[in-house]
PDB file of C-alpha atoms in Angstrom:
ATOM      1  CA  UNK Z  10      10.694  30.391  20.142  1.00 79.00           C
ATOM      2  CA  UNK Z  11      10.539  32.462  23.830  1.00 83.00           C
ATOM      3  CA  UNK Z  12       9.147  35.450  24.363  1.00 88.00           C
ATOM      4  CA  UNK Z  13      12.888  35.887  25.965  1.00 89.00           C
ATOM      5  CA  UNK Z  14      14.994  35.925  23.281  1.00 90.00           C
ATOM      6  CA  UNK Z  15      16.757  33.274  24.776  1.00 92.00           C
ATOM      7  CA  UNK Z  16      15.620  30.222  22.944  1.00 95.00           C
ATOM      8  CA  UNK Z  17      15.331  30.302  19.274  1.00 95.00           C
ATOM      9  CA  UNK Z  18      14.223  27.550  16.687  1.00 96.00           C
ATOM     10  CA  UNK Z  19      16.449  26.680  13.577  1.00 96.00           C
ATOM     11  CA  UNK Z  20      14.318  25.222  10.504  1.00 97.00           C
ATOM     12  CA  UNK Z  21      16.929  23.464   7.995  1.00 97.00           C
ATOM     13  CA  UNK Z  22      14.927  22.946   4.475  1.00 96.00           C
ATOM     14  CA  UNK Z  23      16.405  22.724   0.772  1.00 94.00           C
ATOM     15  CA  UNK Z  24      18.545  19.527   1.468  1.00 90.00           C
ATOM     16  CA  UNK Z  25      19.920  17.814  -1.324  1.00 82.00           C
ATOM     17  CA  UNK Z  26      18.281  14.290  -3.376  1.00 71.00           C
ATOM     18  CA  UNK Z  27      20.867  11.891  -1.717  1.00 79.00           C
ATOM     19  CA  UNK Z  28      20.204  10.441   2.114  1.00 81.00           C
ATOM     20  CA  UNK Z  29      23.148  12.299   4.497  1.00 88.00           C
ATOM     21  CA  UNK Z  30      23.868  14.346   7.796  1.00 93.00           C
ATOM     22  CA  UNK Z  31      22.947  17.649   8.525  1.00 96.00           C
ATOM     23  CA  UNK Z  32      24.881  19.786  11.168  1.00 97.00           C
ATOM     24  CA  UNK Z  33      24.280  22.865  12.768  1.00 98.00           C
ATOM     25  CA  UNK Z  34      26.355  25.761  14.353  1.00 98.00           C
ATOM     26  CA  UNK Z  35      27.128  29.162  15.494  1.00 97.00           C
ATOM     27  CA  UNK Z  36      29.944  30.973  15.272  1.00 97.00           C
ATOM     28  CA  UNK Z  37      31.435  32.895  17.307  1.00 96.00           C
ATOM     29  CA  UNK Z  38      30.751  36.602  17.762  1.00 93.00           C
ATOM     30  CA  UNK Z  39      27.874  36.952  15.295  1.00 94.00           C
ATOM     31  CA  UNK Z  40      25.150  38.169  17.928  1.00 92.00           C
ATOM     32  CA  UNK Z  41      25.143  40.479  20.931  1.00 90.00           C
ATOM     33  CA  UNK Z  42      23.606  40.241  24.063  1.00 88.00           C
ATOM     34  CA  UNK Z  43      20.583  42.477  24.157  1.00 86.00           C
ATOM     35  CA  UNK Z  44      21.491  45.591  26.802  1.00 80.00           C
ATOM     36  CA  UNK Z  45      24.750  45.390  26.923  1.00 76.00           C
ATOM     37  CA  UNK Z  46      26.283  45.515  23.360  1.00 71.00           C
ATOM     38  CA  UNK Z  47      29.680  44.003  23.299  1.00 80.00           C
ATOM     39  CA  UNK Z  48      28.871  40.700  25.125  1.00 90.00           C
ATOM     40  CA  UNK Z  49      29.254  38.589  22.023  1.00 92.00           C
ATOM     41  CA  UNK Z  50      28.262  35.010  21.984  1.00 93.00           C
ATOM     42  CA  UNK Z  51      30.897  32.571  22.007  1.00 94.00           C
ATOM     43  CA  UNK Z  52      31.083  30.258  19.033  1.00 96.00           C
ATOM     44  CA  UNK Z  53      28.043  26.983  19.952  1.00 97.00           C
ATOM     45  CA  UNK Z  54      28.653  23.920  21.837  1.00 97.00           C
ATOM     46  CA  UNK Z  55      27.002  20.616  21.268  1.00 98.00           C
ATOM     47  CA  UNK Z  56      25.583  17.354  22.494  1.00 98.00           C
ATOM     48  CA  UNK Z  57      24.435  16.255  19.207  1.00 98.00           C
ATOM     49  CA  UNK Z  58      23.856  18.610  17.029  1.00 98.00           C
ATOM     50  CA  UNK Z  59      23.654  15.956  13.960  1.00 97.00           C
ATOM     51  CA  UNK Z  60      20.476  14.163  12.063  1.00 96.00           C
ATOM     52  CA  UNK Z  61      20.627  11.846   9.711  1.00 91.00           C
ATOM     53  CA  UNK Z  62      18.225  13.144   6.379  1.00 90.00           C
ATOM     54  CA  UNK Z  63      16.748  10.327   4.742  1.00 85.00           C
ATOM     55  CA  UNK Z  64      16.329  11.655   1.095  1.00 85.00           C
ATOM     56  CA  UNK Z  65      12.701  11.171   0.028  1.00 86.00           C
ATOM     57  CA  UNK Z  66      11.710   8.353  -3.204  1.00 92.00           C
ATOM     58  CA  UNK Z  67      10.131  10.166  -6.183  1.00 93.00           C
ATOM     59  CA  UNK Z  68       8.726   8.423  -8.591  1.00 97.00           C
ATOM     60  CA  UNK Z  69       8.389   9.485 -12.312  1.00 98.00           C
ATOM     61  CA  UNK Z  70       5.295   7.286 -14.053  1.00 98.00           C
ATOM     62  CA  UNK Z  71       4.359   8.023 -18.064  1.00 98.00           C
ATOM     63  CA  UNK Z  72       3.431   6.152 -20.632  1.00 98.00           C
ATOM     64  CA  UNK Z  73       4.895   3.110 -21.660  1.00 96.00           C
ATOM     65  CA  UNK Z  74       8.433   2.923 -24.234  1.00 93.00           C
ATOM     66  CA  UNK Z  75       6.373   0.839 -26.487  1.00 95.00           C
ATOM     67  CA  UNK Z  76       2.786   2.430 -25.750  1.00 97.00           C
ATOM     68  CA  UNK Z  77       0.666   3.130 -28.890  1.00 97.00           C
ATOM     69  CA  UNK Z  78      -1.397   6.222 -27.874  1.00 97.00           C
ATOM     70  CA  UNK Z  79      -4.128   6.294 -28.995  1.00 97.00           C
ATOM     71  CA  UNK Z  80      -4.676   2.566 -28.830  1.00 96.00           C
ATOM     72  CA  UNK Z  81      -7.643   0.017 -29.290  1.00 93.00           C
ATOM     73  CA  UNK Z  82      -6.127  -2.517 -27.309  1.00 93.00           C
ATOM     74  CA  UNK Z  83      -7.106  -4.650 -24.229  1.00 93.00           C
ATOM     75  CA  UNK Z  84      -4.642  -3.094 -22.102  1.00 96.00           C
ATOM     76  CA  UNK Z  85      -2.202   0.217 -21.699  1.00 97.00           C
ATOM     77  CA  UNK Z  86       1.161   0.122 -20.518  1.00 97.00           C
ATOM     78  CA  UNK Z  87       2.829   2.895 -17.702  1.00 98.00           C
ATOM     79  CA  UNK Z  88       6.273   2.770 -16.627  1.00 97.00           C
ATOM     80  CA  UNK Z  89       7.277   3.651 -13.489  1.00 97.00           C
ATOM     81  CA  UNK Z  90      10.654   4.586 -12.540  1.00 97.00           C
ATOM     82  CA  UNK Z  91      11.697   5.474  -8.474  1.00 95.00           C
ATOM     83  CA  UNK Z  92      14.697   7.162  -7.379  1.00 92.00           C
ATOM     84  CA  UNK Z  93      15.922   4.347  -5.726  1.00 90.00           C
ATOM     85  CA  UNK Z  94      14.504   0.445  -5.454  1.00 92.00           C
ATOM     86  CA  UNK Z  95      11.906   0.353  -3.561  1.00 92.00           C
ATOM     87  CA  UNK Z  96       9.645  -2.470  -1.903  1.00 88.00           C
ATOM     88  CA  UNK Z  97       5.632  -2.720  -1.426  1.00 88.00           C
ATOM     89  CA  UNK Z  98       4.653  -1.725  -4.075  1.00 93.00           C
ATOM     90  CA  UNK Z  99       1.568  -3.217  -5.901  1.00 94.00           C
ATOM     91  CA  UNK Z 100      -1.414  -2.518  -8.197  1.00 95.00           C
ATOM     92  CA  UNK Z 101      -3.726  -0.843  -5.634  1.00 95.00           C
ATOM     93  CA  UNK Z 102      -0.985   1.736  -4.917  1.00 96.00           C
ATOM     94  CA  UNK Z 103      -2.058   3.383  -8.808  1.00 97.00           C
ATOM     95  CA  UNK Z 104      -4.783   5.519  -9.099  1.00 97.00           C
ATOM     96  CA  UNK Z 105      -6.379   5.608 -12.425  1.00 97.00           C
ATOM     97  CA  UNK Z 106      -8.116   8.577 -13.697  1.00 96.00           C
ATOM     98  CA  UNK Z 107      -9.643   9.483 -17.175  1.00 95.00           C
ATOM     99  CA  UNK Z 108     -13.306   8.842 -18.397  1.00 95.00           C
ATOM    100  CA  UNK Z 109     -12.422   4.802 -19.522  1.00 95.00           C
ATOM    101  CA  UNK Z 110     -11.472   3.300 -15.944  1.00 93.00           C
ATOM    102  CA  UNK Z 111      -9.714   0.170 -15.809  1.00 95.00           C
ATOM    103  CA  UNK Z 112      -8.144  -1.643 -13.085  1.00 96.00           C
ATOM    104  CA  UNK Z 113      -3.715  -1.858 -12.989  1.00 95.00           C
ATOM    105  CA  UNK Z 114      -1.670  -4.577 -12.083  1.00 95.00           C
ATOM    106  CA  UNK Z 115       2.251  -3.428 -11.592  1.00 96.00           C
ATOM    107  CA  UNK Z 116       5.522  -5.803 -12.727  1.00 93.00           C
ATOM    108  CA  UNK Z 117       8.807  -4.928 -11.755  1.00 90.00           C
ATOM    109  CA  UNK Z 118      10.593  -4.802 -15.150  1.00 85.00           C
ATOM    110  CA  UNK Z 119      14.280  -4.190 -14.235  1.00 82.00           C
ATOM    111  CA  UNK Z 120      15.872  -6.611 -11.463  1.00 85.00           C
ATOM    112  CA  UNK Z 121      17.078  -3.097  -9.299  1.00 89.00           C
ATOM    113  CA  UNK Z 122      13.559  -2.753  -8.176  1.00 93.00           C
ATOM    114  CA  UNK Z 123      13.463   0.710  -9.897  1.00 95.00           C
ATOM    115  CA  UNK Z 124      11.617   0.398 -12.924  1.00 96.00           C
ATOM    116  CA  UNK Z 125       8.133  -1.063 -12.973  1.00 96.00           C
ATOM    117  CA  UNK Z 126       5.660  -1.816 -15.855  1.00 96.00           C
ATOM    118  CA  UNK Z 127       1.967  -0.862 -14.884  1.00 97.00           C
ATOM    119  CA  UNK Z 128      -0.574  -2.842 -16.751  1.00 97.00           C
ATOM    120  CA  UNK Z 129      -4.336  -1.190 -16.623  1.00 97.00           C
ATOM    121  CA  UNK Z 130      -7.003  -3.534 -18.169  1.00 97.00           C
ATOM    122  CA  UNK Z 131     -10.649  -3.637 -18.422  1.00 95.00           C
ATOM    123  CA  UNK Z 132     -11.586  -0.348 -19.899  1.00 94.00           C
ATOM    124  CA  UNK Z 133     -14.851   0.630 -20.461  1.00 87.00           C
ATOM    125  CA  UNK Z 134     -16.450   1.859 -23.243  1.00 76.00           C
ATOM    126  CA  UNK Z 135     -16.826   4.616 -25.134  1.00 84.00           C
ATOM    127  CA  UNK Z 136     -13.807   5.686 -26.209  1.00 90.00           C
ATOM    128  CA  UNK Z 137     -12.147   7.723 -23.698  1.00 95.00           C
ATOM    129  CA  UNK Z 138      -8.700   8.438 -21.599  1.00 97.00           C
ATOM    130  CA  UNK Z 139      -6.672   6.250 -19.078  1.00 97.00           C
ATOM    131  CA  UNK Z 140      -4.202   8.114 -16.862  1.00 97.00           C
ATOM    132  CA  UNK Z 141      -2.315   6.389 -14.010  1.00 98.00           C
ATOM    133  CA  UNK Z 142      -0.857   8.517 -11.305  1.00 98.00           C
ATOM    134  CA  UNK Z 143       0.451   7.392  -7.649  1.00 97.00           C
ATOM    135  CA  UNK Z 144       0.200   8.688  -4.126  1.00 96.00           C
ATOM    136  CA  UNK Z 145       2.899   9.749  -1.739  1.00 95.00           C
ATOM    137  CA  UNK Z 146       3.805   6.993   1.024  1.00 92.00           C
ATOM    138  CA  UNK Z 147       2.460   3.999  -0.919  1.00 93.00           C
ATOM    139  CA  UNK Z 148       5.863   2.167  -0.886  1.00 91.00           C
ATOM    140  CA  UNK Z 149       9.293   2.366   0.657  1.00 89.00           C
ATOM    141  CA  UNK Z 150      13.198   2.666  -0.111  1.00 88.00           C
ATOM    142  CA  UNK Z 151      14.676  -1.219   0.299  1.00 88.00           C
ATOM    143  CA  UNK Z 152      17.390  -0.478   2.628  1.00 79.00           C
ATOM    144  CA  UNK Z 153      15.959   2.945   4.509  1.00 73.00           C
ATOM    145  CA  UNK Z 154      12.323   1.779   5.335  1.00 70.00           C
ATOM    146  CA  UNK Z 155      11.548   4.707   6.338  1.00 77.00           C
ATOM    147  CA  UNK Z 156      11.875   6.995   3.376  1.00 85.00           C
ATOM    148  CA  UNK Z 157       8.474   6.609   1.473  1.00 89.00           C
ATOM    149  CA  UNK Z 158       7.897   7.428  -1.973  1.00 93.00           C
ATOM    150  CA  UNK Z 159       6.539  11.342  -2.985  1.00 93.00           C
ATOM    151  CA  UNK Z 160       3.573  11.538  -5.231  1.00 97.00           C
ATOM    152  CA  UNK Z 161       4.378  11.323  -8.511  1.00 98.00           C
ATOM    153  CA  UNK Z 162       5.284  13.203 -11.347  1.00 98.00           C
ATOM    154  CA  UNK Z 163       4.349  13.114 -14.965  1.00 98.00           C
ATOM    155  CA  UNK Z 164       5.270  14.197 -18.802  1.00 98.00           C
ATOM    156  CA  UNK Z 165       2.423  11.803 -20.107  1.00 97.00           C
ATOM    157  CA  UNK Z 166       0.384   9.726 -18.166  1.00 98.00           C
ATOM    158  CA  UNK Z 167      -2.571   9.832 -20.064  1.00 98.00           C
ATOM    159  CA  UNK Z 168      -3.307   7.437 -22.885  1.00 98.00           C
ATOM    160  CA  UNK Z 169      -6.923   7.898 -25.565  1.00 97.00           C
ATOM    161  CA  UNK Z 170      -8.290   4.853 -25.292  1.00 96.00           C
ATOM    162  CA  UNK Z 171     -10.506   3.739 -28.057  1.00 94.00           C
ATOM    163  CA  UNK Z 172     -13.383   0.895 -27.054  1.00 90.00           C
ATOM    164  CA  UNK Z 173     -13.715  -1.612 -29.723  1.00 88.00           C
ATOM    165  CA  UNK Z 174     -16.634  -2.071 -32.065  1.00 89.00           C
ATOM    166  CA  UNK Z 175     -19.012  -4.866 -30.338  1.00 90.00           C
ATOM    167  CA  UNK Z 176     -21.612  -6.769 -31.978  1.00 96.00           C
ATOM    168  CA  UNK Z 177     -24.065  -9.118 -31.407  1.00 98.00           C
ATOM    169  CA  UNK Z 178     -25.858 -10.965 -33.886  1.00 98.00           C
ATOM    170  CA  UNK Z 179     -29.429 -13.020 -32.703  1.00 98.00           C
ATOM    171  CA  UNK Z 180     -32.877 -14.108 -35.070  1.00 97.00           C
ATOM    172  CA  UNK Z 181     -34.416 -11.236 -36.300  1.00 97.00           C
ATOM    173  CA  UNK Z 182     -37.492 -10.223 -34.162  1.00 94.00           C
ATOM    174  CA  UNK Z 183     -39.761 -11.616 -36.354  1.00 95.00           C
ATOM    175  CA  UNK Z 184     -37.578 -15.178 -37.613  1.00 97.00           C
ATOM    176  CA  UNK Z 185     -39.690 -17.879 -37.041  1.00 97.00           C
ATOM    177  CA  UNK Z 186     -38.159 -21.197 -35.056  1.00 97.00           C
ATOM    178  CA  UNK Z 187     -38.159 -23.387 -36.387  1.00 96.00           C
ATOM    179  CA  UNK Z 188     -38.517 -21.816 -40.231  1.00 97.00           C
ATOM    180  CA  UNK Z 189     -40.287 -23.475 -43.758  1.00 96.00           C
ATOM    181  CA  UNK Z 190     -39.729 -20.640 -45.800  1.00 94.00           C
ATOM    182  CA  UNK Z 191     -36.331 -19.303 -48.112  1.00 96.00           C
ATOM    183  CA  UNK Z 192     -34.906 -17.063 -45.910  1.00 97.00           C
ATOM    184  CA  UNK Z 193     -33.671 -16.415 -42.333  1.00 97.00           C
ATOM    185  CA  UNK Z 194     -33.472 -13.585 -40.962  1.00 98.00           C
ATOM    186  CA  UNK Z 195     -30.822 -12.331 -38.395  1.00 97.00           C
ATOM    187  CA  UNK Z 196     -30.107  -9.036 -36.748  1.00 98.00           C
ATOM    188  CA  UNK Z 197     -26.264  -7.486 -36.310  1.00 98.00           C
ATOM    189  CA  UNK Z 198     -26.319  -5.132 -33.501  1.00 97.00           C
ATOM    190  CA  UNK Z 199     -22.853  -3.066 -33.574  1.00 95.00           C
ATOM    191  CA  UNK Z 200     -22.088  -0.614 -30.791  1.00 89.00           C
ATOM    192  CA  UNK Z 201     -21.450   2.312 -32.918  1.00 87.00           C
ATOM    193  CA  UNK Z 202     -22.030   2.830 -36.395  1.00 92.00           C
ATOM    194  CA  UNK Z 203     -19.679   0.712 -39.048  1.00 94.00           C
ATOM    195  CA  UNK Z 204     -18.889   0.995 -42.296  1.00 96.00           C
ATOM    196  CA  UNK Z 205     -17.295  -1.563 -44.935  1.00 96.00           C
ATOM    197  CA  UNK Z 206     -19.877  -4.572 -43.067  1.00 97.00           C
ATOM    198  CA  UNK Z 207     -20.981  -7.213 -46.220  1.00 97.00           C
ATOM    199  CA  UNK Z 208     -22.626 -10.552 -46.714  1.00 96.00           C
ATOM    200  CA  UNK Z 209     -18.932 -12.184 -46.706  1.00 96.00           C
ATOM    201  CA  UNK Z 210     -18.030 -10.554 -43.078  1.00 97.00           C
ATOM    202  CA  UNK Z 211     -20.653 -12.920 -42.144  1.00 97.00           C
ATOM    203  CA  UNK Z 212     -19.694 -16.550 -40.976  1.00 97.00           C
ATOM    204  CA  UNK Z 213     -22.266 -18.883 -41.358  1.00 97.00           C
ATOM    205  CA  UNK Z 214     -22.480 -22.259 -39.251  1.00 96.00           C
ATOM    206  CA  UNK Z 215     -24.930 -25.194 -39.117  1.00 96.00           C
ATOM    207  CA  UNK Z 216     -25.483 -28.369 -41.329  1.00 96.00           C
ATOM    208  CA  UNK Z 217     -28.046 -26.903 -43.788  1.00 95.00           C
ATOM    209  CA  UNK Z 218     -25.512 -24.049 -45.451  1.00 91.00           C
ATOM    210  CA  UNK Z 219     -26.530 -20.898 -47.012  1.00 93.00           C
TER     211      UNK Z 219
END
């Protein structure tokens, strides 16, 4: 790290999942002093030559155990599972992706802290795809504090959503109000085309029957 030769910088990467120590030496005899050939260094002294590695949290998220996919209902299920238990996290620390939206809300579903449920409602039609993902330093190890979670990693985060058939049903345009005549006439306005739709699918309410 000196023009010198004299100082040098030691970069330490590849340590293991678990939090521990990492130490660094030199032994002796393994470099010679430029000029003069045989002056070998003598093996390295220390002050504190130690640092504590706090392993990082990763996070695995995917669909849901019980997760139909794909799925017509109101809401889709992610689990979550850390490394270790972890605190802070909550519902804005998911990002959703995928063409249907929806908004999560996050459970912790084992008492370890580990493994959480995420719950993403309110999707919006048409049909399309939910995927939850989350960022890195969103939440932190209980116990370490300072060893925030990594972005996470996915088999199958992505769930086909399917919107639901809506329908509204009003008085035709043209249905006089109040009505004389034999008929009435509604209109059923569906939000994609149906099939199997007859006269008994219809409820009909009111004191005069029909």
């Amino acid at each position: 790290s000196t023009a010198d030769n004299i100082t040098w910088t030691i970069t330490v990467t590849g340590m293991a999942t678990t939090t521990g120590t990492v130490t660094a030496s030199i032994a002796a005899a393994v470099c010679n002093a430029t000029g003069t050939g045989t002056a070998a260094n003598q093996a390295s002294t220390s002050t504190d030559n130690s640092v504590t590695w706090i392993a990082p949290v990763t996070v695995a998220i995917n669909q849901g155990g019980a997760q139909a996919d794909p799925t017509n209902g109101a809401s889709v299920a992610f689990t979550a599972a850390f490394s270790e238990a972890v605190n802070g996290f909550v519902g804005t620390d998911v990002t959703i992706a995928g063409t249907a939206g929806g908004t999560p809300s996050v459970a912790v579903s084992t008492a370890d802290n580990i493994t959480w449920t995420i719950t993403v409602t309110g999707m919006a039609g048409p049909t399309g795809t939910v995927s939850a993902s989350i960022a890195a330093g969103v939440c932190n190890a209980i116990g370490t504090g300072t060893a925030a979670n990594q972005a996470s990693t996915s088999t199958d985060n992505t769930v086909t959503w399917i919107a639901p058939v809506t329908v509204t049903i009003n008085q035709g345009g043209a249905q006089a109000d109040p009505d004389a005549g034999a008929s009435l006439v509604f209109t059923a306005v569906f939000s994609e085309a149906v099939s199997g739709f007859i006269a008994t699918d219809v409820t009909l309410g009111g004191t005069v029957g029909g």
